[in-house]
PDB file of C-alpha atoms in Angstrom:
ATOM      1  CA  UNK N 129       0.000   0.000   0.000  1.00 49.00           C
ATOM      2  CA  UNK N 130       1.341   3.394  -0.879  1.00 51.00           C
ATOM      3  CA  UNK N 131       1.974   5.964   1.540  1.00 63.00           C
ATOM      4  CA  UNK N 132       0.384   9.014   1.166  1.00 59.00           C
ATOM      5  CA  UNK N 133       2.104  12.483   0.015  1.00 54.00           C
ATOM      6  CA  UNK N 134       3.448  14.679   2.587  1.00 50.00           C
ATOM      7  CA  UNK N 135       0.841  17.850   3.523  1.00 47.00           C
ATOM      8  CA  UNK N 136       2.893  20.860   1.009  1.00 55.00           C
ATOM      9  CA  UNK N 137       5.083  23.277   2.835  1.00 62.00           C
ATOM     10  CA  UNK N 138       2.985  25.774   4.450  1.00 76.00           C
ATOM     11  CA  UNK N 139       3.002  29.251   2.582  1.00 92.00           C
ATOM     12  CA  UNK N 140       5.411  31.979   3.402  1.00 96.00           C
ATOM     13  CA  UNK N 141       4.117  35.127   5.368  1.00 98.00           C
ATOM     14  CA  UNK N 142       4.812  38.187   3.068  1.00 98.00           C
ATOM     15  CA  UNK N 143       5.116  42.028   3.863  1.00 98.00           C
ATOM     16  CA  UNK N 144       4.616  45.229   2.048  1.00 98.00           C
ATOM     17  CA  UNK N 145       6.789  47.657   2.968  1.00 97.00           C
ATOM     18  CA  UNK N 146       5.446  50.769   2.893  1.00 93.00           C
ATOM     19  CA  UNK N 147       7.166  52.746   5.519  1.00 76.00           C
ATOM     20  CA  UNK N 148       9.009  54.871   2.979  1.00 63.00           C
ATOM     21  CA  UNK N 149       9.221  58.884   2.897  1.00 55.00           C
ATOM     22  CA  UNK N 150       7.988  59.383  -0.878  1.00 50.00           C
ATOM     23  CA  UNK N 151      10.003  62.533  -1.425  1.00 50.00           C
ATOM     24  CA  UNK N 152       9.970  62.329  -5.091  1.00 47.00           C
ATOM     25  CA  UNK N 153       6.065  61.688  -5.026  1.00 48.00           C
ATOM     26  CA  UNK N 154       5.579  64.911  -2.971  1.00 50.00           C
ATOM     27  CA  UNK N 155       5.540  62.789   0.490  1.00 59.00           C
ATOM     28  CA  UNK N 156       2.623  61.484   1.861  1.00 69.00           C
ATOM     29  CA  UNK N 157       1.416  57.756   1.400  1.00 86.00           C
ATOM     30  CA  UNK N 158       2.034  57.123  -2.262  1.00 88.00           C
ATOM     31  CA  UNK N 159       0.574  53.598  -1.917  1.00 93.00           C
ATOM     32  CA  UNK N 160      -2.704  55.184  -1.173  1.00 94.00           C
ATOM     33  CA  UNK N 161      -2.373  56.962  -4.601  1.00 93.00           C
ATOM     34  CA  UNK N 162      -5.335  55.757  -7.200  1.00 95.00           C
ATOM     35  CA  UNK N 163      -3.622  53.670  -9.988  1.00 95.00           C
ATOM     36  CA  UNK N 164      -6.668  52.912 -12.177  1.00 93.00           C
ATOM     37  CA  UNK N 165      -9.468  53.869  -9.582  1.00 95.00           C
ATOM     38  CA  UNK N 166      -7.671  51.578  -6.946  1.00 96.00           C
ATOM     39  CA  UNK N 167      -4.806  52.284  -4.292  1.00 96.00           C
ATOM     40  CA  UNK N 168      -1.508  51.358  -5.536  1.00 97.00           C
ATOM     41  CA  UNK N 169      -1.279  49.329  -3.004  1.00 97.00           C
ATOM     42  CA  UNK N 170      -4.524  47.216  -3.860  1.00 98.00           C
ATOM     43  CA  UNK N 171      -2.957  46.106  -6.777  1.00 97.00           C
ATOM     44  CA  UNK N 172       0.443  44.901  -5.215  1.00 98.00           C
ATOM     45  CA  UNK N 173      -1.795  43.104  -2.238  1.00 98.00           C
ATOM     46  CA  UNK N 174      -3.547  41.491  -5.368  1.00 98.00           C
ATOM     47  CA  UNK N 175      -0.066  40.558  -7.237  1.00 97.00           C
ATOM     48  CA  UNK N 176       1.409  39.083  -3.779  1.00 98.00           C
ATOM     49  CA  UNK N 177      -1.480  37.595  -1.586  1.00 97.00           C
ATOM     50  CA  UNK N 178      -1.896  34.754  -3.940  1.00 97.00           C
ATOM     51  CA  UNK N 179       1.525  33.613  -3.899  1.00 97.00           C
ATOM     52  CA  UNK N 180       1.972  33.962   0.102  1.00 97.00           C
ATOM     53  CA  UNK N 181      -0.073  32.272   3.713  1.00 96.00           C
ATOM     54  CA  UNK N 182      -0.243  35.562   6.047  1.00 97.00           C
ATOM     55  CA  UNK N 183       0.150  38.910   4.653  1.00 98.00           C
ATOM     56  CA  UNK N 184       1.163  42.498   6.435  1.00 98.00           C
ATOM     57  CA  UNK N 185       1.814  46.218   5.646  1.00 98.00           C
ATOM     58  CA  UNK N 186       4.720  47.537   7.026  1.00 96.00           C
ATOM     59  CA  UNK N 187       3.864  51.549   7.532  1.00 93.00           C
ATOM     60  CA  UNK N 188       4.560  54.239  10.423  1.00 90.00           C
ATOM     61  CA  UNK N 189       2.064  56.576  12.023  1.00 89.00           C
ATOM     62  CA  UNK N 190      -1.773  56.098  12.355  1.00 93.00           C
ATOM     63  CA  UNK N 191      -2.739  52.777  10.778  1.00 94.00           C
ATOM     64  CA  UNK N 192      -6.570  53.825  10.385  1.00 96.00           C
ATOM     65  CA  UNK N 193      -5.500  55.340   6.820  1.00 95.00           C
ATOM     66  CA  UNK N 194      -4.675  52.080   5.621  1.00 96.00           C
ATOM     67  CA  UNK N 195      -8.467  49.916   7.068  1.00 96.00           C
ATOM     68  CA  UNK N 196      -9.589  49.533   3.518  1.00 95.00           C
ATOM     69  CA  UNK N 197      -6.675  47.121   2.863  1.00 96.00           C
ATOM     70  CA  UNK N 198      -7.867  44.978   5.079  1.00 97.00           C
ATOM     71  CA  UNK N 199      -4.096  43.954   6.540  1.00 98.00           C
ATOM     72  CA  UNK N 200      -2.336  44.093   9.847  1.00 97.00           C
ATOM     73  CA  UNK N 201      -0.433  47.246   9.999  1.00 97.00           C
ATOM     74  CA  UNK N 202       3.336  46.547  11.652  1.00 96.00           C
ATOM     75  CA  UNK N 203       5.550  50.063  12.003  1.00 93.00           C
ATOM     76  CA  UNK N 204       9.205  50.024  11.840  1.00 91.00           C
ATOM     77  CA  UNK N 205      11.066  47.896  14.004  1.00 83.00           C
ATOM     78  CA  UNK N 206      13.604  50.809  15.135  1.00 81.00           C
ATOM     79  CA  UNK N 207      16.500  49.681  17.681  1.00 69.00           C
ATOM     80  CA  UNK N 208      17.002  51.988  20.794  1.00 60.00           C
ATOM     81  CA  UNK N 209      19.216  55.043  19.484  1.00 65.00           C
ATOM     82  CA  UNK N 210      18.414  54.941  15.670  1.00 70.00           C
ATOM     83  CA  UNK N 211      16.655  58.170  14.656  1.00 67.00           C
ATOM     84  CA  UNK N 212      13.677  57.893  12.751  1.00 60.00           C
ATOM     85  CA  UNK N 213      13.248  56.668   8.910  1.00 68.00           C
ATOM     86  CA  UNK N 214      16.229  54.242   9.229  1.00 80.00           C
ATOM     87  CA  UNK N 215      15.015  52.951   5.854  1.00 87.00           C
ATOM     88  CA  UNK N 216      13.237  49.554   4.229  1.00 93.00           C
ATOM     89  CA  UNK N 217      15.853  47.628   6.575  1.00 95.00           C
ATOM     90  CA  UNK N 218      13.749  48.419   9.491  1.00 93.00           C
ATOM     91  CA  UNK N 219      10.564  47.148   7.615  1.00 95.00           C
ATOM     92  CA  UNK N 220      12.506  44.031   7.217  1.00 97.00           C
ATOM     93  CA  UNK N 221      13.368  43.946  10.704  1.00 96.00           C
ATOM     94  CA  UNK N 222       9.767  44.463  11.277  1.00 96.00           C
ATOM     95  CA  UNK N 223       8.505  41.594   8.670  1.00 98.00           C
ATOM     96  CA  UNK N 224      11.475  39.146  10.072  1.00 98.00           C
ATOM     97  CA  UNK N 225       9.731  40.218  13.983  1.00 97.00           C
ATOM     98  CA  UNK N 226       6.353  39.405  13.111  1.00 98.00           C
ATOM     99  CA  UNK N 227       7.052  36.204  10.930  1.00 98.00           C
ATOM    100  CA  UNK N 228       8.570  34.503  13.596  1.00 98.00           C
ATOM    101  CA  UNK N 229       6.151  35.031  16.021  1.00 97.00           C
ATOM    102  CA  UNK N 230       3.894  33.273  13.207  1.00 97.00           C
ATOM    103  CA  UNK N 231       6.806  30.433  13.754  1.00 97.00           C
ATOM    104  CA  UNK N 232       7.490  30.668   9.975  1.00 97.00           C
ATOM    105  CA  UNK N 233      10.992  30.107   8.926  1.00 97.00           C
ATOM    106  CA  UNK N 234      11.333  33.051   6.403  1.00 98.00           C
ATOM    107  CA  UNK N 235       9.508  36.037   5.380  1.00 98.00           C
ATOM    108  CA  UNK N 236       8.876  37.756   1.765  1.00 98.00           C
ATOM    109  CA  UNK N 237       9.022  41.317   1.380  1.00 98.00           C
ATOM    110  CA  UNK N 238       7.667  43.456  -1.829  1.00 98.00           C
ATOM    111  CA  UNK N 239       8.082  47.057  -2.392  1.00 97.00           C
ATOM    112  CA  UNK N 240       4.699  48.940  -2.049  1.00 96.00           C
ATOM    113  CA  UNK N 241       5.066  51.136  -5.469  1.00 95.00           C
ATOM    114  CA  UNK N 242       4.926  47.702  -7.535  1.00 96.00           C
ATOM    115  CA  UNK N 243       2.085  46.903  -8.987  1.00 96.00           C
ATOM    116  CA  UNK N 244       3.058  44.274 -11.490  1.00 97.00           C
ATOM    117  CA  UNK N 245       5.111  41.746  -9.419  1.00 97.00           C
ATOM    118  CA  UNK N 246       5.880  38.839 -11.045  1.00 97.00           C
ATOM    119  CA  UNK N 247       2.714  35.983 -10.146  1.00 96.00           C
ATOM    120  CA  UNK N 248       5.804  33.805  -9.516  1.00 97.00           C
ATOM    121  CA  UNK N 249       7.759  36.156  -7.676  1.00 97.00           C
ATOM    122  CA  UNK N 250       8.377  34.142  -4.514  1.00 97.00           C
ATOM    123  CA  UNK N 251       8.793  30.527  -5.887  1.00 96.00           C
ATOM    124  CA  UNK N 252      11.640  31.834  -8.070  1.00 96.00           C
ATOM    125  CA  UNK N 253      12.482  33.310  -4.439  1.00 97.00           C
ATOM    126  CA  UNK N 254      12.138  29.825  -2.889  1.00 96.00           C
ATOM    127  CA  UNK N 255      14.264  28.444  -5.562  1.00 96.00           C
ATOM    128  CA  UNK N 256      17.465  30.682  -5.678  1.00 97.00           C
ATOM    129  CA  UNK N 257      17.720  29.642  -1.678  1.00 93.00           C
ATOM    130  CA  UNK N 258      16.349  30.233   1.815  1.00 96.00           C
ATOM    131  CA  UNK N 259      17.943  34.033   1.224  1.00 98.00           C
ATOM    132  CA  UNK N 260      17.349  35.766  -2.056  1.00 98.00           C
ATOM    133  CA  UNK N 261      17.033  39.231  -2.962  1.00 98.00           C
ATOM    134  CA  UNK N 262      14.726  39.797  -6.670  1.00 98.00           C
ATOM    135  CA  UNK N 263      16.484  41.339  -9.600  1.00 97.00           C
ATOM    136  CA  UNK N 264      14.880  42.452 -12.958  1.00 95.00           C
ATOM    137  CA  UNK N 265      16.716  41.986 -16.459  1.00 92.00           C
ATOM    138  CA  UNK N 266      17.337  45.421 -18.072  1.00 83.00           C
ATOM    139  CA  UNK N 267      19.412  46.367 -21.320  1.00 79.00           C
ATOM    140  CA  UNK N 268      22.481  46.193 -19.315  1.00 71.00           C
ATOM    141  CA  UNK N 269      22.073  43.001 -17.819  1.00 79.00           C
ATOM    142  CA  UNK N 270      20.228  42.003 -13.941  1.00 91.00           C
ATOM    143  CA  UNK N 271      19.342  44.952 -11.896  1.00 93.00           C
ATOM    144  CA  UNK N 272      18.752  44.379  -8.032  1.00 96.00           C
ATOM    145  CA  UNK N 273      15.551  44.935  -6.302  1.00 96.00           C
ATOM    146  CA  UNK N 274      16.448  44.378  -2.916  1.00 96.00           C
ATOM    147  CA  UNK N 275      13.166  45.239  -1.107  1.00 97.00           C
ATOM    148  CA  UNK N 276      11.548  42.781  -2.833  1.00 98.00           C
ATOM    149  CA  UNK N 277      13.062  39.735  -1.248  1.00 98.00           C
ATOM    150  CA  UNK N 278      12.920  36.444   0.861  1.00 98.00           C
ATOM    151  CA  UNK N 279      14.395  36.830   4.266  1.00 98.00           C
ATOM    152  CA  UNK N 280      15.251  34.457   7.123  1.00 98.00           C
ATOM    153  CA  UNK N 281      14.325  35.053  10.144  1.00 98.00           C
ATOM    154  CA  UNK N 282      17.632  33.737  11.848  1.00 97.00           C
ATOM    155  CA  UNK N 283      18.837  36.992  10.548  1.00 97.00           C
ATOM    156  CA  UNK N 284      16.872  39.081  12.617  1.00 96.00           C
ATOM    157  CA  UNK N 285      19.378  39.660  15.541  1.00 96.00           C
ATOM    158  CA  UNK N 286      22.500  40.800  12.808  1.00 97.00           C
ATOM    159  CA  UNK N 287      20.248  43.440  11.287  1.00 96.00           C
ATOM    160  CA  UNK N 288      19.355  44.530  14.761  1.00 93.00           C
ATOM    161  CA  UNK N 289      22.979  45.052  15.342  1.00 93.00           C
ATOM    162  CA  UNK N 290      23.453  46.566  11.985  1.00 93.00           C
ATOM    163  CA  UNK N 291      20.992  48.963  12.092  1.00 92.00           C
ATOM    164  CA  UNK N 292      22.087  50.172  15.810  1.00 89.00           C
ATOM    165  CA  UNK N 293      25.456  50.454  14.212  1.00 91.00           C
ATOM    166  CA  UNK N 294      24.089  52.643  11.384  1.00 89.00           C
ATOM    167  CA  UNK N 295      23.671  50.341   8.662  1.00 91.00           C
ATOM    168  CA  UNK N 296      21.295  51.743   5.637  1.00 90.00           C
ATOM    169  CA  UNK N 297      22.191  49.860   2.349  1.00 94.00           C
ATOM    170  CA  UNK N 298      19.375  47.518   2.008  1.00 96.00           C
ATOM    171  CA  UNK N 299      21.039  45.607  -1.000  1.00 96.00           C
ATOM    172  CA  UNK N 300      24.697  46.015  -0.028  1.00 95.00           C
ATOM    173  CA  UNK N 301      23.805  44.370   3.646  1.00 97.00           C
ATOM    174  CA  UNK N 302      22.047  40.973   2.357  1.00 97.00           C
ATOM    175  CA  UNK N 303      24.336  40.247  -0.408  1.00 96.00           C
ATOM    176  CA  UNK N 304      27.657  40.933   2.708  1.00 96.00           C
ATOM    177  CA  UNK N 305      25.146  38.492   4.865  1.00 97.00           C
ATOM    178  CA  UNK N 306      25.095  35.917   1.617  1.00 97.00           C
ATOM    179  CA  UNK N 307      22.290  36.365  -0.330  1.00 98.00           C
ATOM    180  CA  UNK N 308      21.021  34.749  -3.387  1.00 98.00           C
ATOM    181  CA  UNK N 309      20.097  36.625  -6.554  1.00 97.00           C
ATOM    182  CA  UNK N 310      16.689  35.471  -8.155  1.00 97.00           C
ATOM    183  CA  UNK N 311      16.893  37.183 -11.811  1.00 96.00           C
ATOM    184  CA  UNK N 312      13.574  37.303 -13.389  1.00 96.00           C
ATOM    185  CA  UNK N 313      13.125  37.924 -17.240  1.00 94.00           C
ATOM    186  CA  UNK N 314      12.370  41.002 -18.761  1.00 92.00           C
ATOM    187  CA  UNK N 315       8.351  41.322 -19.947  1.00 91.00           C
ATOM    188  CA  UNK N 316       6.065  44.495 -20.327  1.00 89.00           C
ATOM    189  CA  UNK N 317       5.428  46.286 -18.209  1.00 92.00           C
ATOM    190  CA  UNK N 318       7.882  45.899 -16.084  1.00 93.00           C
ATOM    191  CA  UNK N 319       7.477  43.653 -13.134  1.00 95.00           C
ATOM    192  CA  UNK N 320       9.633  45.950 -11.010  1.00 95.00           C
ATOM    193  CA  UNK N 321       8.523  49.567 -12.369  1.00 93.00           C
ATOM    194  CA  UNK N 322       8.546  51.562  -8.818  1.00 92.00           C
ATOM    195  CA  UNK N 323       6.384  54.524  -8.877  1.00 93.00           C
ATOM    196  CA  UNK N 324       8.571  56.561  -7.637  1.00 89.00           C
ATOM    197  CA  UNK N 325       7.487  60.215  -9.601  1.00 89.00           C
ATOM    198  CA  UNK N 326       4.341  61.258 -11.055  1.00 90.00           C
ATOM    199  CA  UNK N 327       5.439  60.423 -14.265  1.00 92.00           C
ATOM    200  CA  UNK N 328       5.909  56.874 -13.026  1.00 92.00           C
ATOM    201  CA  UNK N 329       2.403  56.694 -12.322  1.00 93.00           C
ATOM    202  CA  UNK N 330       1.087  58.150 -15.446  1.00 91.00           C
ATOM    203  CA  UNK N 331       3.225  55.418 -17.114  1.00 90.00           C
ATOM    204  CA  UNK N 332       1.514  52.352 -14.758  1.00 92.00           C
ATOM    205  CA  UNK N 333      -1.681  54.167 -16.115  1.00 92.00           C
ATOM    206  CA  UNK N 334      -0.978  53.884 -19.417  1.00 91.00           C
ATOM    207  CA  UNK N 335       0.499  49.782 -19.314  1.00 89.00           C
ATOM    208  CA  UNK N 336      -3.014  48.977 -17.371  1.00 86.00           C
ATOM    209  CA  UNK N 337      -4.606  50.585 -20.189  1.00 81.00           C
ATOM    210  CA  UNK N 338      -2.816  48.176 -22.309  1.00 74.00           C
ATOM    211  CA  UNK N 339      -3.018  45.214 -20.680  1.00 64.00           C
ATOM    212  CA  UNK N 340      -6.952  45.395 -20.849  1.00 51.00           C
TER     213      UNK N 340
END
């Protein structure tokens, strides 16, 4: 008599990380700007949820402004003595923090300015190793997206540390810790387009346009 399968691997916990400044956007909550009648940050909840078990928002400052989401709001995990806006490090603290009080091994974190992640985003993830950062395929070859990322969460005390001691480099710290790089292929629109300016946005507008 056969045995039967193993149960599959529970589903990672993933995070948005929205705890960001938005400068270039005019500050303010650029996720909450409407991309197509919808928050930008609908559409990357819609792009990651299917691909992940729990999922979060990483944001600072009253969570009320984000209820329609309909996701738990965790703010930056800041270590005593690091000023304020330490960067999308301390959203990864923040998403390692809460996955392993879920008891998950790993987290995945996506930028919140993305709305056309990849629909396999975090098994390519999975694949490249238990630490991978994402990185798109431009003229010039694979460019990093660190933000957007799978993280372990026996990492959480050395990015404590290197935080405290001033670290900011998102990209420059994982790949020094030993991670992976996940390249994805290049496709239109771009799975990685961050809205970063108003003209970013206009050009989302214009590839949703397209796409239906």
């Amino acid at each position: 008599m056969s045995k039967a399968p193993p149960p599959p691997a529970p589903m990672l916990p993933a995070v948005i990380l929205a705890g960001g400044l938005s400068r270039r956007m005019g500050g303010g909550d650029k996720g909450l700007l409407l991309l197509a009648g919808r928050p930008v940050l609908a559409h990357v909840r819609d792009r990651i949820a299917p691909q992940c078990g729990r999922l979060a928002l990483n944001a600072n400052g009253d969570p009320a402004r984000f209820a329609g989401l309909g996701l738990p709001v965790l703010p930056d995990a800041v270590p005593a003595g690091v000023e304020a806006w330490p960067g999308p490090l301390a959203g990864v603290l923040a998403a390692l923090d809460w996955a392993a009080a879920l008891g998950a091994a790993g987290v995945i974190t996506v930028a919140s300015d993305t709305p056309f992640l990849p629909g396999d985003l975090v098994a390519r993830l999975a694949a490249a190793g238990p630490f991978a950062l994402a990185a798109g395929t431009e003229d010039g070859g694979p460019r990093l997206h660190p933000v957007c990322g799978l993280w372990p969460v026996g990492l959480r005390d050395a990015l404590a540390a290197a935080l405290a001691a001033g670290e900011r480099r998102i990209g420059l710290w994982a790949q020094a810790q030993g991670a992976a790089v996940a390249v994805f292929p290049a496709a239109a629109p771009d799975p990685f387009l961050n809205l970063n300016t108003p003209d970013d946005l206009a050009r989302a507008e214009a590839a949703l346009r397209h796409e239906v």
